[in-house]
Amino acid sequence: MKLNLYNSLKRNKQEFKPIKTGAVGLYTCGPTVYNFAHIGNLRTYIFEDILKRVLIYNDYTVRHVMNITDVGHLTGDRDMGEDKMEKGAAREGKSAWDIADFYARAFKKDIADLNILEPDIWVKATDTIPEQIDLVKALEKKGFTYRTADGIYFDTSKFKAYTKLSHQNLEALQEGARVERNPEKRNPTDFALWKLSPPSSSRQMEWDSPWGVGFPGWHLECSAMSMKFLGDQQDIHCGGTDHIDVHHTNEIAQSEAATGKPFFNFWMHGAFLIIQGGKKMAKSEGNFLTLENAFLNNSINPLVFRFASFLTHYRKPMEYGDEGVEAARNGLRHLQNQVRQLSAADAEVSDFIHIDFKNKFLETINDDLNMPRAMAVIQEMLKSDIRDTEKRATILDFDRVLGLKLDQLDKERALPDAVQKLVDARIKAREAKDFAASDELRAEIEMLGYQVQDAKDGMKVVKK
Ligand code: AMP
Ligand code: ZN
C-alpha cells in the first residue's frame, strides 16, 4: 500500500519511495544534553518513533541514526549567546563532559520509559570532530567559507537554494536578523562552521584545527554525522518545526554545497507541544515539564503521555494540560482493559489478523501518520463482531506501531470492576494528597481480596 508523507521541502504530501528499494536511511536530530528533555522535546521523539515504526510496519528495513549534541549549541540558534553545555556545567558545578554524560543517560531512560525504539546508531558530536573538520575543509576548498575574528563562516549568498526548505523571503529575513547581527558576517544568515576559542581563555571542550583551537558549529555536526553513517544522499531527516528556518536550512546548505548532491529527499517536522493557554515550552524559559516531574512522580505511567500524543496529529500543535492527561489516562486504561478481556478469552485458539481492519489501519497510518484516525479504527475493530481471538491478534499487530506494550498485560492484572473503581478513586485521592481517604480505599481494596503495592511508577494491585 502507498505510504504518503508530508515533505516540508515540497510543502505537500508525497508518496514515499526510498533511494534503495526496501531500505530507509533515517536521521533524527537528537537532544542537546545540557538539561533534561522536556515533554515538548519528547513529543517530537514520539512522532519520530511512530514514523520509524510505520516504516517497519510497511516492511522497510530502517537504519536510524540519532546524534547527541554535546558541544557547539549556543543559546541563540544563529551563533550568538552562550554555549549551552558550558552554561549547564557552570549551573551545576560539574564539567561539561560530566553534564553531557549525565543528561545523555537521563534521555535514554526517558525514551525507554516511552517505549521509543532505540536508534541503530547513537553518535555524539564530540566523537566526530575529525569528520566535521574535513567537511569544513571541503567547503573551504570550494570557496563557500570566509574567516572572521571568531571563526570560519559559511557564505549563504553563495548557495543559491538557501531557502528551499524554509521558503523564507530572504530580504525580509535579512532585515529582521539585522538586530543581532555580527558586523563581520557578510550576510545575516551566514553561520559558523568552526568557532575559535576566545584568545584570552580556554574552553572545556575545544580541539585543534587547521584554523586554530576551537569547536564546531552546531549545524555542522548533523551534516557530518549523517554523511558518515548514512552516506551523502539519504531518505528522511526529522526534527521539530523550530529546526526548519535555521538548523535544517543550514545543514542542507553546507551538505549540498560540499557534495553537489541533494542531501535528504524527505524532511519531516513535528509541531510543538504547548502548555494549555498558549505558552510555548522551552528549556531556555525554565518552565519545562519532564517525564519524571509530570508523570513518574505523580504515579502516572509514562505510556499515558505516549497515548496522549496519538490524539493530536503530529503536524498540529498539541495542547498539554491536566484534562488532556486525565483523558489519555482513561483512554489507555480503557484500551488495556479491552485487551485484557480479550486475553481472558480463549487464548488457545490460533490467531488470525483481521485483514480488512489491518488494511484500514494501514491506510490511516500511511496517510501521513494519521494516528487520531488510527485510534478510531482500533475502537471500531474492538467493538466489531469479529471473533475475540482475531481482535487480539489484530490489536497486537497494531501495537507494533502503537508501542503501548499491549502484549505485556497479563490476565492476572485484569481487575474486577468493583476493584478497578476503588483503585481509580485511590489514584485520585493520592493525587489530591488526601492520604486518609487513600488509606481507607486501600483497606476496602484489601477486603475484596487484593493487595496494594505502591511503586514509583504507579500503584500495583495484585490478588492476595
Ligand atoms: P533540543 O534538545 O532543544 O535540540 O531539541 C530536541 C528536539 O525537540 C528537536 O527536534 C526540537 O525541534 C524539538 N522541540 C523543542 N521544543 C519543542 C516543543 N515545545 N515541542 C515539540 N518539540 C520540541
Ligand atoms: Zn540536527
CSV table of C-alpha atoms and ligand atoms in Angstrom, one decimal:
chain,number,residue,atom,x,y,z
A,1,MET,CA,0.0,0.0,0.0
A,2,LYS,CA,1.2,3.5,-0.8
A,3,LEU,CA,2.9,5.4,2.1
A,4,ASN,CA,2.3,9.2,1.8
A,5,LEU,CA,4.3,11.5,4.0
A,6,TYR,CA,4.3,15.3,4.3
A,7,ASN,CA,7.6,16.6,3.0
A,8,SER,CA,8.4,20.0,4.3
A,9,LEU,CA,10.7,20.5,1.3
A,10,LYS,CA,7.8,20.4,-1.1
A,11,ARG,CA,5.2,21.5,1.3
A,12,ASN,CA,2.8,18.7,0.5
A,13,LYS,CA,2.1,15.0,1.0
A,14,GLN,CA,4.1,12.8,-1.4
A,15,GLU,CA,4.4,9.1,-1.9
A,16,PHE,CA,7.4,7.9,-0.1
A,17,LYS,CA,10.0,6.0,-2.1
A,18,PRO,CA,13.4,5.3,-0.6
A,19,ILE,CA,16.6,5.6,-2.6
A,20,LYS,CA,17.4,1.9,-2.1
A,21,THR,CA,14.5,-0.5,-2.6
A,22,GLY,CA,13.3,-1.8,0.8
A,23,ALA,CA,15.7,0.1,3.0
A,24,VAL,CA,15.4,3.5,4.6
A,25,GLY,CA,18.1,5.8,6.0
A,26,LEU,CA,16.6,7.9,8.8
A,27,TYR,CA,18.3,10.7,10.7
A,28,THR,CA,16.6,12.4,13.6
A,29,CYS,CA,18.2,15.4,15.3
A,30,GLY,CA,18.9,14.4,18.9
A,31,PRO,CA,19.0,16.2,22.3
A,32,THR,CA,21.3,18.9,23.4
A,33,VAL,CA,22.4,17.3,26.7
A,34,TYR,CA,22.7,20.2,29.0
A,35,ASN,CA,19.4,19.6,30.8
A,36,PHE,CA,16.6,17.1,31.0
A,37,ALA,CA,14.4,16.6,27.9
A,38,HIS,CA,11.1,18.3,28.4
A,39,ILE,CA,7.8,16.7,27.3
A,40,GLY,CA,7.8,19.0,24.2
A,41,ASN,CA,11.0,17.5,23.1
A,42,LEU,CA,9.6,14.1,23.9
A,43,ARG,CA,6.6,14.7,21.8
A,44,THR,CA,8.9,15.1,18.8
A,45,TYR,CA,10.7,11.9,19.6
A,46,ILE,CA,7.4,10.0,19.9
A,47,PHE,CA,6.4,11.4,16.4
A,48,GLU,CA,9.7,10.1,15.0
A,49,ASP,CA,9.2,6.8,16.7
A,50,ILE,CA,5.8,6.4,15.1
A,51,LEU,CA,7.3,7.3,11.7
A,52,LYS,CA,10.0,4.6,12.2
A,53,ARG,CA,7.5,2.0,13.4
A,54,VAL,CA,5.2,2.8,10.4
A,55,LEU,CA,8.2,2.3,8.0
A,56,ILE,CA,9.0,-1.0,9.7
A,57,TYR,CA,5.3,-2.0,9.6
A,58,ASN,CA,5.5,-1.3,5.8
A,59,ASP,CA,8.3,-3.9,5.7
A,60,TYR,CA,11.1,-1.5,5.2
A,61,THR,CA,14.4,-2.1,6.9
A,62,VAL,CA,15.3,1.1,8.7
A,63,ARG,CA,18.8,2.4,9.5
A,64,HIS,CA,18.3,5.1,12.1
A,65,VAL,CA,20.9,7.5,13.3
A,66,MET,CA,20.5,9.9,16.2
A,67,ASN,CA,23.0,12.4,17.4
A,68,ILE,CA,23.7,13.6,20.9
A,69,THR,CA,24.7,17.2,20.8
A,70,ASP,CA,27.3,17.6,23.4
A,71,VAL,CA,29.1,20.6,22.0
A,72,GLY,CA,28.6,23.6,19.9
A,73,HIS,CA,24.9,24.5,20.5
A,74,LEU,CA,24.7,28.1,21.6
A,75,THR,CA,21.6,29.7,23.3
A,76,GLY,CA,20.8,31.6,20.1
A,77,ASP,CA,20.5,29.4,17.1
A,78,ARG,CA,22.3,31.9,14.9
A,79,ASP,CA,25.7,31.6,16.6
A,80,MET,CA,25.0,34.2,19.3
A,81,GLY,CA,24.8,33.7,23.0
A,82,GLU,CA,26.4,31.3,25.5
A,83,ASP,CA,27.4,27.7,24.9
A,84,LYS,CA,24.6,25.6,26.3
A,85,MET,CA,26.9,22.9,27.6
A,86,GLU,CA,29.3,25.2,29.4
A,87,LYS,CA,26.2,27.1,30.8
A,88,GLY,CA,24.9,23.8,32.2
A,89,ALA,CA,28.3,22.9,33.6
A,90,ALA,CA,28.5,26.3,35.4
A,91,ARG,CA,25.0,25.9,36.8
A,92,GLU,CA,25.7,22.5,38.3
A,93,GLY,CA,29.4,23.0,39.2
A,94,LYS,CA,30.4,20.0,37.1
A,95,SER,CA,32.5,19.6,34.0
A,96,ALA,CA,30.8,19.9,30.6
A,97,TRP,CA,31.8,16.3,29.9
A,98,ASP,CA,30.0,15.1,33.1
A,99,ILE,CA,26.9,17.1,32.3
A,100,ALA,CA,26.8,15.6,28.8
A,101,ASP,CA,27.1,12.1,30.2
A,102,PHE,CA,24.5,12.6,32.9
A,103,TYR,CA,21.8,14.1,30.6
A,104,ALA,CA,22.5,11.6,27.8
A,105,ARG,CA,21.8,8.8,30.3
A,106,ALA,CA,18.6,10.6,31.5
A,107,PHE,CA,17.5,11.0,27.9
A,108,LYS,CA,18.0,7.3,27.2
A,109,LYS,CA,15.9,6.5,30.3
A,110,ASP,CA,13.1,8.7,29.0
A,111,ILE,CA,13.0,7.1,25.7
A,112,ALA,CA,13.0,3.6,27.2
A,113,ASP,CA,10.1,4.7,29.5
A,114,LEU,CA,8.2,5.9,26.5
A,115,ASN,CA,8.9,2.6,24.6
A,116,ILE,CA,10.6,4.6,21.8
A,117,LEU,CA,12.8,2.2,19.7
A,118,GLU,CA,16.5,3.0,20.1
A,119,PRO,CA,18.3,4.2,17.1
A,120,ASP,CA,20.7,1.8,15.4
A,121,ILE,CA,23.4,4.3,15.8
A,122,TRP,CA,23.8,6.8,18.6
A,123,VAL,CA,26.6,9.3,17.9
A,124,LYS,CA,28.0,12.1,20.0
A,125,ALA,CA,29.1,15.3,18.3
A,126,THR,CA,32.4,15.1,20.2
A,127,ASP,CA,33.1,11.7,18.6
A,128,THR,CA,33.1,13.0,15.1
A,129,ILE,CA,35.3,16.1,15.3
A,130,PRO,CA,37.7,14.9,12.5
A,131,GLU,CA,34.8,14.3,10.1
A,132,GLN,CA,33.4,17.8,10.9
A,133,ILE,CA,36.8,19.4,10.3
A,134,ASP,CA,37.0,17.5,6.9
A,135,LEU,CA,33.6,18.9,5.9
A,136,VAL,CA,34.8,22.5,6.6
A,137,LYS,CA,37.9,21.8,4.6
A,138,ALA,CA,35.8,20.6,1.7
A,139,LEU,CA,33.7,23.7,1.9
A,140,GLU,CA,36.8,25.9,2.1
A,141,LYS,CA,38.2,24.3,-1.0
A,142,LYS,CA,35.1,25.0,-2.9
A,143,GLY,CA,35.1,28.7,-1.9
A,144,PHE,CA,32.0,28.7,0.4
A,145,THR,CA,33.8,29.9,3.6
A,146,TYR,CA,35.4,33.0,5.0
A,147,ARG,CA,37.2,33.9,8.1
A,148,THR,CA,36.2,36.4,10.8
A,149,ALA,CA,37.9,37.2,14.2
A,150,ASP,CA,35.8,34.5,15.9
A,151,GLY,CA,35.6,31.7,13.4
A,152,ILE,CA,35.1,30.2,9.9
A,153,TYR,CA,31.7,31.1,8.4
A,154,PHE,CA,29.6,29.7,5.6
A,155,ASP,CA,28.7,32.3,3.0
A,156,THR,CA,25.0,31.7,2.4
A,157,SER,CA,24.9,34.0,-0.6
A,158,LYS,CA,27.0,31.5,-2.5
A,159,PHE,CA,24.4,28.7,-2.1
A,160,LYS,CA,21.6,29.7,-4.3
A,161,ALA,CA,19.0,27.3,-3.0
A,162,TYR,CA,19.4,28.5,0.6
A,163,THR,CA,15.7,29.0,1.3
A,164,LYS,CA,14.5,25.8,-0.4
A,165,LEU,CA,13.3,24.3,2.8
A,166,SER,CA,12.2,27.3,4.8
A,167,HIS,CA,10.6,29.1,1.8
A,168,GLN,CA,11.5,32.3,3.5
A,169,ASN,CA,11.7,35.7,1.9
A,170,LEU,CA,15.5,36.2,2.3
A,171,GLU,CA,15.2,40.0,2.1
A,172,ALA,CA,12.7,40.2,4.9
A,173,LEU,CA,14.8,37.7,6.9
A,174,GLN,CA,17.9,39.8,6.4
A,175,GLU,CA,16.1,42.8,7.6
A,176,GLY,CA,14.8,41.0,10.7
A,177,ALA,CA,18.2,39.4,11.5
A,178,ARG,CA,20.0,42.8,11.5
A,179,VAL,CA,19.4,43.4,15.2
A,180,GLU,CA,21.5,40.5,16.3
A,181,ARG,CA,24.0,41.0,13.5
A,182,ASN,CA,27.6,40.1,14.0
A,183,PRO,CA,29.2,43.0,12.0
A,184,GLU,CA,31.8,40.7,10.5
A,185,LYS,CA,29.2,38.4,8.9
A,186,ARG,CA,28.8,39.1,5.2
A,187,ASN,CA,25.1,38.2,5.3
A,188,PRO,CA,22.9,37.9,8.4
A,189,THR,CA,22.0,34.3,7.5
A,190,ASP,CA,25.7,33.2,7.4
A,191,PHE,CA,26.6,30.8,10.1
A,192,ALA,CA,29.7,29.5,11.9
A,193,LEU,CA,31.2,26.2,10.8
A,194,TRP,CA,34.1,26.4,13.2
A,195,LYS,CA,34.3,28.8,16.2
A,196,LEU,CA,37.6,29.8,17.6
A,197,SER,CA,38.1,29.7,21.4
A,198,PRO,CA,38.5,33.2,22.8
A,199,PRO,CA,42.2,34.2,22.7
A,200,SER,CA,42.2,35.1,26.4
A,201,SER,CA,40.6,32.0,27.8
A,202,SER,CA,40.3,28.3,27.1
A,203,ARG,CA,37.1,26.3,26.9
A,204,GLN,CA,36.4,22.9,28.5
A,205,MET,CA,35.6,21.5,25.1
A,206,GLU,CA,38.0,22.6,22.4
A,207,TRP,CA,40.0,20.9,19.6
A,208,ASP,CA,42.9,21.8,17.4
A,209,SER,CA,42.0,22.5,13.7
A,210,PRO,CA,43.7,24.0,10.6
A,211,TRP,CA,42.1,27.3,11.6
A,212,GLY,CA,43.1,27.3,15.3
A,213,VAL,CA,41.8,25.9,18.5
A,214,GLY,CA,38.0,25.9,18.8
A,215,PHE,CA,34.9,23.9,18.4
A,216,PRO,CA,32.4,23.0,15.6
A,217,GLY,CA,29.2,24.9,14.9
A,218,TRP,CA,26.0,23.2,15.9
A,219,HIS,CA,24.7,22.6,12.4
A,220,LEU,CA,27.9,21.0,11.2
A,221,GLU,CA,27.6,18.0,13.4
A,222,CYS,CA,24.4,16.7,11.9
A,223,SER,CA,25.7,17.0,8.4
A,224,ALA,CA,29.0,15.3,9.2
A,225,MET,CA,27.3,12.5,11.2
A,226,SER,CA,24.5,11.7,8.8
A,227,MET,CA,27.0,11.6,5.9
A,228,LYS,CA,29.3,9.4,7.9
A,229,PHE,CA,26.7,6.8,8.8
A,230,LEU,CA,24.1,7.1,6.0
A,231,GLY,CA,26.0,8.4,3.0
A,232,ASP,CA,25.8,11.7,1.1
A,233,GLN,CA,22.3,11.3,-0.1
A,234,GLN,CA,19.6,9.8,2.1
A,235,ASP,CA,15.9,9.4,2.7
A,236,ILE,CA,14.3,11.1,5.7
A,237,HIS,CA,15.6,13.7,8.1
A,238,CYS,CA,13.4,14.8,11.1
A,239,GLY,CA,13.2,17.3,13.9
A,240,GLY,CA,10.8,19.8,15.4
A,241,THR,CA,9.4,22.7,13.3
A,242,ASP,CA,11.7,25.1,15.1
A,243,HIS,CA,14.6,23.4,13.1
A,244,ILE,CA,13.2,24.4,9.7
A,245,ASP,CA,14.4,28.0,9.4
A,246,VAL,CA,17.9,27.8,10.7
A,247,HIS,CA,19.3,24.4,11.7
A,248,HIS,CA,18.0,22.2,8.9
A,249,THR,CA,18.3,25.1,6.4
A,250,ASN,CA,22.0,25.4,7.3
A,251,GLU,CA,22.5,21.6,7.2
A,252,ILE,CA,21.2,21.5,3.7
A,253,ALA,CA,23.3,24.4,2.6
A,254,GLN,CA,26.6,23.1,3.8
A,255,SER,CA,26.0,19.5,2.9
A,256,GLU,CA,24.8,20.2,-0.7
A,257,ALA,CA,27.5,22.8,-1.2
A,258,ALA,CA,30.1,20.2,-0.2
A,259,THR,CA,28.8,17.2,-2.1
A,260,GLY,CA,26.9,18.8,-5.0
A,261,LYS,CA,24.1,16.3,-4.4
A,262,PRO,CA,20.7,16.6,-2.8
A,263,PHE,CA,21.2,15.8,0.9
A,264,PHE,CA,17.9,14.2,2.1
A,265,ASN,CA,14.8,13.6,-0.1
A,266,PHE,CA,12.3,14.0,2.7
A,267,TRP,CA,12.3,16.5,5.6
A,268,MET,CA,9.6,15.9,8.2
A,269,HIS,CA,8.9,18.1,11.2
A,270,GLY,CA,6.8,17.7,14.3
A,271,ALA,CA,4.7,20.6,15.6
A,272,PHE,CA,5.3,21.9,19.1
A,273,LEU,CA,3.7,20.9,22.3
A,274,ILE,CA,2.3,24.0,24.0
A,275,ILE,CA,1.1,24.4,27.6
A,276,GLN,CA,-2.6,25.0,27.7
A,277,GLY,CA,-3.2,28.7,27.5
A,278,GLY,CA,-0.8,29.1,24.6
A,279,LYS,CA,2.5,29.2,26.3
A,280,LYS,CA,5.5,27.7,24.5
A,281,MET,CA,7.6,25.2,26.3
A,282,ALA,CA,11.3,25.6,26.1
A,283,LYS,CA,14.3,24.7,28.1
A,284,SER,CA,15.5,28.2,27.9
A,285,GLU,CA,12.3,29.5,29.5
A,286,GLY,CA,13.0,27.4,32.6
A,287,ASN,CA,9.3,26.4,32.7
A,288,PHE,CA,9.6,22.9,31.5
A,289,LEU,CA,7.9,19.7,32.5
A,290,THR,CA,9.8,16.5,32.3
A,291,LEU,CA,8.6,12.9,32.1
A,292,GLU,CA,9.8,12.5,35.7
A,293,ASN,CA,8.1,15.5,37.3
A,294,ALA,CA,4.9,15.4,35.3
A,295,PHE,CA,4.4,11.6,35.1
A,296,LEU,CA,6.6,9.3,37.2
A,297,ASN,CA,6.5,11.4,40.3
A,298,ASN,CA,2.7,11.5,40.1
A,299,SER,CA,2.4,7.8,39.7
A,300,ILE,CA,1.3,8.1,36.1
A,301,ASN,CA,2.5,5.5,33.7
A,302,PRO,CA,4.7,7.4,31.1
A,303,LEU,CA,2.9,5.5,28.3
A,304,VAL,CA,0.0,7.8,29.1
A,305,PHE,CA,2.0,10.5,27.5
A,306,ARG,CA,2.7,8.3,24.5
A,307,PHE,CA,-1.0,7.6,24.2
A,308,ALA,CA,-1.9,11.3,24.6
A,309,SER,CA,0.4,12.2,21.8
A,310,PHE,CA,-1.6,9.9,19.4
A,311,LEU,CA,-4.7,12.1,19.9
A,312,THR,CA,-3.3,15.1,18.0
A,313,HIS,CA,-1.8,14.8,14.5
A,314,TYR,CA,1.9,15.4,14.6
A,315,ARG,CA,1.7,18.4,12.4
A,316,LYS,CA,-0.8,20.2,14.7
A,317,PRO,CA,0.3,21.9,17.9
A,318,MET,CA,-0.5,19.7,20.9
A,319,GLU,CA,-2.1,21.4,23.9
A,320,TYR,CA,-1.0,20.0,27.2
A,321,GLY,CA,-2.9,20.2,30.4
A,322,ASP,CA,-4.4,18.2,33.3
A,323,GLU,CA,-7.6,17.4,31.4
A,324,GLY,CA,-5.8,16.0,28.5
A,325,VAL,CA,-3.6,13.9,30.7
A,326,GLU,CA,-6.7,12.6,32.5
A,327,ALA,CA,-8.4,11.8,29.2
A,328,ALA,CA,-5.3,9.9,28.0
A,329,ARG,CA,-5.1,8.1,31.2
A,330,ASN,CA,-8.6,6.9,30.9
A,331,GLY,CA,-8.2,6.2,27.3
A,332,LEU,CA,-5.2,4.0,27.9
A,333,ARG,CA,-6.7,2.2,30.8
A,334,HIS,CA,-9.9,1.5,28.7
A,335,LEU,CA,-7.8,0.1,25.9
A,336,GLN,CA,-5.8,-2.0,28.3
A,337,ASN,CA,-8.9,-3.4,29.8
A,338,GLN,CA,-10.4,-4.1,26.4
A,339,VAL,CA,-7.3,-6.1,25.5
A,340,ARG,CA,-7.2,-7.9,28.9
A,341,GLN,CA,-10.8,-9.1,28.4
A,342,LEU,CA,-9.7,-10.5,25.0
A,343,SER,CA,-6.7,-12.3,26.6
A,344,ALA,CA,-9.1,-13.8,29.1
A,345,ALA,CA,-11.0,-15.2,26.2
A,346,ASP,CA,-9.8,-18.4,24.6
A,347,ALA,CA,-6.1,-18.0,24.2
A,348,GLU,CA,-5.6,-21.5,22.9
A,349,VAL,CA,-7.2,-21.0,19.5
A,350,SER,CA,-4.7,-19.9,16.9
A,351,ASP,CA,-5.0,-16.2,16.0
A,352,PHE,CA,-5.6,-14.5,12.6
A,353,ILE,CA,-5.0,-10.9,11.9
A,354,HIS,CA,-8.3,-9.5,10.5
A,355,ILE,CA,-7.2,-8.4,7.1
A,356,ASP,CA,-9.9,-5.8,6.4
A,357,PHE,CA,-9.2,-4.0,9.7
A,358,LYS,CA,-5.5,-4.3,9.1
A,359,ASN,CA,-5.9,-2.6,5.7
A,360,LYS,CA,-8.0,0.1,7.2
A,361,PHE,CA,-5.4,0.7,9.9
A,362,LEU,CA,-2.6,0.7,7.3
A,363,GLU,CA,-4.5,3.2,5.2
A,364,THR,CA,-4.8,5.6,8.0
A,365,ILE,CA,-1.2,5.4,9.3
A,366,ASN,CA,0.1,5.5,5.7
A,367,ASP,CA,-1.8,8.8,5.3
A,368,ASP,CA,0.9,10.9,6.8
A,369,LEU,CA,0.8,9.0,10.1
A,370,ASN,CA,-2.8,9.8,10.9
A,371,MET,CA,-2.8,8.5,14.5
A,372,PRO,CA,-6.0,10.2,15.7
A,373,ARG,CA,-7.9,8.4,12.9
A,374,ALA,CA,-6.0,5.1,13.6
A,375,MET,CA,-7.2,5.3,17.2
A,376,ALA,CA,-10.8,5.4,15.9
A,377,VAL,CA,-10.2,2.4,13.6
A,378,ILE,CA,-8.9,0.5,16.6
A,379,GLN,CA,-12.1,1.2,18.6
A,380,GLU,CA,-14.2,0.2,15.5
A,381,MET,CA,-12.3,-3.1,15.3
A,382,LEU,CA,-12.6,-3.8,19.1
A,383,LYS,CA,-16.3,-3.1,19.1
A,384,SER,CA,-17.0,-5.1,15.9
A,385,ASP,CA,-18.4,-8.5,15.9
A,386,ILE,CA,-15.3,-10.3,14.7
A,387,ARG,CA,-14.0,-13.2,17.0
A,388,ASP,CA,-12.1,-12.2,20.2
A,389,THR,CA,-9.1,-14.2,19.1
A,390,GLU,CA,-9.0,-12.2,15.8
A,391,LYS,CA,-9.4,-9.0,17.8
A,392,ARG,CA,-6.5,-10.0,20.0
A,393,ALA,CA,-4.2,-10.9,17.1
A,394,THR,CA,-5.1,-7.7,15.3
A,395,ILE,CA,-4.6,-5.3,18.2
A,396,LEU,CA,-1.3,-6.9,19.0
A,397,ASP,CA,-0.3,-6.5,15.4
A,398,PHE,CA,-1.3,-2.8,15.5
A,399,ASP,CA,0.7,-2.5,18.7
A,400,ARG,CA,3.9,-2.8,16.6
A,401,VAL,CA,3.1,0.8,15.6
A,402,LEU,CA,1.4,2.0,18.8
A,403,GLY,CA,4.2,0.6,21.1
A,404,LEU,CA,1.8,0.5,24.1
A,405,LYS,CA,3.1,-2.9,25.3
A,406,LEU,CA,-0.3,-4.4,25.0
A,407,ASP,CA,1.3,-7.9,24.8
A,408,GLN,CA,2.6,-7.5,28.3
A,409,LEU,CA,-0.8,-7.2,30.0
A,410,ASP,CA,-1.2,-10.4,31.8
A,411,LYS,CA,-4.6,-11.9,32.8
A,412,GLU,CA,-3.7,-11.6,36.5
A,413,ARG,CA,-3.9,-7.9,36.3
A,414,ALA,CA,-7.4,-7.7,34.9
A,415,LEU,CA,-9.2,-6.3,37.9
A,416,PRO,CA,-12.9,-6.8,38.6
A,417,ASP,CA,-14.9,-3.6,38.0
A,418,ALA,CA,-15.5,-3.1,41.7
A,419,VAL,CA,-11.8,-3.2,42.5
A,420,GLN,CA,-10.9,-1.0,39.5
A,421,LYS,CA,-13.3,1.6,40.7
A,422,LEU,CA,-11.7,1.7,44.1
A,423,VAL,CA,-8.3,1.8,42.5
A,424,ASP,CA,-9.3,4.8,40.4
A,425,ALA,CA,-10.7,6.6,43.4
A,426,ARG,CA,-7.4,5.9,45.3
A,427,ILE,CA,-5.3,7.3,42.4
A,428,LYS,CA,-7.4,10.5,42.6
A,429,ALA,CA,-7.1,10.6,46.4
A,430,ARG,CA,-3.3,10.3,46.2
A,431,GLU,CA,-3.2,13.0,43.5
A,432,ALA,CA,-5.1,15.3,45.9
A,433,LYS,CA,-2.7,14.2,48.7
A,434,ASP,CA,-5.7,13.0,50.7
A,435,PHE,CA,-3.9,10.2,52.5
A,436,ALA,CA,-6.7,9.4,54.9
A,437,ALA,CA,-9.0,8.6,52.0
A,438,SER,CA,-6.2,6.8,50.3
A,439,ASP,CA,-5.7,4.5,53.3
A,440,GLU,CA,-9.4,3.9,53.6
A,441,LEU,CA,-9.6,2.9,49.9
A,442,ARG,CA,-6.6,0.6,50.4
A,443,ALA,CA,-8.5,-1.2,53.2
A,444,GLU,CA,-11.6,-1.6,51.0
A,445,ILE,CA,-9.5,-3.0,48.2
A,446,GLU,CA,-7.9,-5.5,50.6
A,447,MET,CA,-11.3,-6.5,51.8
A,448,LEU,CA,-12.1,-7.6,48.3
A,449,GLY,CA,-9.0,-9.9,48.3
A,450,TYR,CA,-6.5,-7.7,46.6
A,451,GLN,CA,-3.2,-6.3,47.8
A,452,VAL,CA,-2.0,-2.8,47.0
A,453,GLN,CA,1.7,-2.1,46.4
A,454,ASP,CA,2.7,1.5,45.9
A,455,ALA,CA,5.6,1.9,43.4
A,456,LYS,CA,7.4,4.8,41.8
A,457,ASP,CA,5.6,4.4,38.5
A,458,GLY,CA,2.2,3.9,40.0
A,459,MET,CA,0.2,1.5,42.1
A,460,LYS,CA,0.3,-2.2,41.6
A,461,VAL,CA,-2.7,-4.2,42.6
A,462,VAL,CA,-2.4,-8.0,42.8
A,463,LYS,CA,-4.6,-10.8,44.0
A,464,LYS,CA,-3.8,-11.9,47.6
B,1,AMP,P1,16.9,20.3,21.6
B,1,AMP,O1,17.3,19.3,22.7
B,1,AMP,O2,16.5,21.6,22.1
B,1,AMP,O3,17.9,20.4,20.5
B,1,AMP,O4,15.5,19.8,21.0
B,1,AMP,C1,15.3,18.4,20.7
B,1,AMP,C2,14.1,18.2,19.8
B,1,AMP,O5,12.9,18.7,20.4
B,1,AMP,C3,14.2,19.0,18.5
B,1,AMP,O6,13.8,18.1,17.4
B,1,AMP,C4,13.3,20.2,18.6
B,1,AMP,O7,12.8,20.6,17.4
B,1,AMP,C5,12.2,19.6,19.5
B,1,AMP,N1,11.5,20.6,20.3
B,1,AMP,C6,11.9,21.6,21.1
B,1,AMP,N2,10.9,22.2,21.8
B,1,AMP,C7,9.8,21.5,21.5
B,1,AMP,C8,8.4,21.6,21.8
B,1,AMP,N3,8.0,22.6,22.7
B,1,AMP,N4,7.5,20.8,21.3
B,1,AMP,C9,7.9,19.8,20.4
B,1,AMP,N5,9.2,19.6,20.0
B,1,AMP,C10,10.1,20.5,20.5
B,2,ZN,ZN,20.4,18.3,13.8
